[in-house]
């Protein structure tokens, strides 16, 4: 009985969560009694007796589930068990519900968890569209509506797109560079387990008095500093999501820099690895700014400090500067890994080397550098320093150049390629190039100060963000999921259902988001539950397409679940890829390789006779020396 | 007990034969820098940016808002006390360096002495700072000045606490004899050492900005 609660696992996690929450409440009551204050405080923003347990309970959970066991044993000088690999690899489905140090298990945990949040966020989007189908109030009131669109955005950004990319890279990246695992497997597990906690916290805010946080995903002060308790759930949840992505990024960087296979120079890395290298640089250096901003809001709310209190010397606009200094790089965090996926998919299915491979990598680095210099283009109408507008407009237009390089390189790769669309992944990749380009062009339009002033806070913004995030990021996610599904599960998915899902998604996306440009230009404001009657027909049409878009995702869910269980066995290399993850079995062995492979050439040398990317252990002797010298470099 | 001296997981090629599991192959070391050192350096970049967000707020509140008096009348900052505290923290950087130089040469006594001294100096710093907080006379709600003063110094104090926690672990293991001369056998001192230097340098910046500028 005692052992049940001392072994790392769900029982101990439940116990530690409860104890940590109780400790938090006790601490608040104790400190407040010492200071002569009433034990509980339930003003609109305060609630320290809820906020402190909200911070401590997740830490208790992580402790209980076993994320810190090794480090604590190390820290107190106890004997640590040398690498017994007892928590590495999944041998039954139950292993996916434990702290596991295998990057492949963590990758699947990430992908499935973030997909669940995608479905929840999608359901919320359906509610939003149902409310907006007609002018006037349909199913939810204005207050609930604010909570719904805020939660929708936060779920999609912080616990779907960002961790979904982290999850796919977690699975594929160590295989691609010929590493047996990530650099810090235990840190990797910790990063994963913080993710569901963040998501649950965002959702739990619906239960808070006053409803879910409703200041938008941007949580601008002073709207957020005066909002009901739910806002604190957002402030704290973002910290967990943020730590999760910082630790993952750090892990990717160390893995890529120190654990590449022999012969894998930087210029032989697949572009997915380059993409995650640049994304991780962004995450490590930018994410602390949103942590900082949310800490400040939380302090203003609970301790009544004066960061954003105008009357006491605070600066309201400073919130937006600090927030966007993270959140503009964040939009690249949400698309660069997708660029990497598209490069892989396009090259494999067009059977051609990537056009301008080095420029593709340098364009990624260019985007990383430039993305730190564009943040204030979100603030043209905020009343910030007016001299900052034109410089920000120029850098915003400039960042379209490296992005354009990538688009044209994909087109160059497709040009005269032997394009196979037998895989749904390729369909999504091709659709992404078109859809993302439209979203990118409306982004350039929004970079122009006069135009931005005209359409600020209208549905044009909603259309733009969904064209780049749904038509861009989500399409790349689907491309990646279809592309690596055989590798991850060892099964093939149903291509026919994949096609239905693709065409439904494409028509749904365009039908939903293209008309939003027009109603936005005509002045329909975003983030409002009601609108002028003149937009009624357009919105009914948008809602219908949105429901189509939502419905076809169920086909994807069905396809993935049924194929995972009953699909035909996948070969090691169903698409004829050259990078290392295709040279191991599907799914890969528990420790990836018996011996580390040797890299002898670039990753995309399709159609070049005798070209090889990597030589797996045990096959080196079979390859004649002459062929290897042809391949060399 | 070899792996006990390494704070974070590492490839375990050497153990493969001793276990019934077939262990992973040893990863290829593709860079001269080891994983733990690179990891803590990247983490420090993150930490610097976290401080950066609070420094950004500091300059917004002080320069952009530009209040009439900074600090507000009648409060004053005890520059002398904080300066003495700065000297304490800076000297702890030298003692941790002494400890590291010691273990690099295989001198375990020097390492233990250096670690223990560093730990005591760090703790002294925290106590002096808490004492300073008690006697300042203004609170975190005293206009924007009080807010950003306590936030920046408090954020730094939290990092001293994290550094001390790491040092505690390193000291315990040092006294248990878990570290040795070879570079990979004293990473558990090197990594907290790098972090401690960061905490120290960050304090010099915080001190210069908040107390002197």
mmCIF file of N, CA, C and O in Angstrom, chain A residues 237 268 336 487:
data_model
loop_
_atom_site.group_PDB
_atom_site.id
_atom_site.type_symbol
_atom_site.label_atom_id
_atom_site.label_comp_id
_atom_site.label_asym_id
_atom_site.label_seq_id
_atom_site.Cartn_x
_atom_site.Cartn_y
_atom_site.Cartn_z
ATOM 1 N N UNK A 237 -0.380 29.386 -16.715
ATOM 2 C CA UNK A 237 -0.282 28.349 -17.742
ATOM 3 C C UNK A 237 0.797 28.667 -18.762
ATOM 4 O O UNK A 237 1.555 27.786 -19.189
ATOM 5 N N UNK A 268 25.418 19.221 -44.445
ATOM 6 C CA UNK A 268 24.776 17.972 -44.866
ATOM 7 C C UNK A 268 23.532 17.685 -44.029
ATOM 8 O O UNK A 268 22.957 16.612 -44.146
ATOM 9 N N UNK A 336 8.609 28.176 -38.825
ATOM 10 C CA UNK A 336 9.899 27.669 -39.327
ATOM 11 C C UNK A 336 9.998 26.145 -39.301
ATOM 12 O O UNK A 336 10.464 25.547 -40.281
ATOM 13 N N UNK A 487 6.459 5.874 -40.275
ATOM 14 C CA UNK A 487 7.676 5.714 -39.464
ATOM 15 C C UNK A 487 7.328 5.615 -37.984
ATOM 16 O O UNK A 487 7.867 4.800 -37.252
#
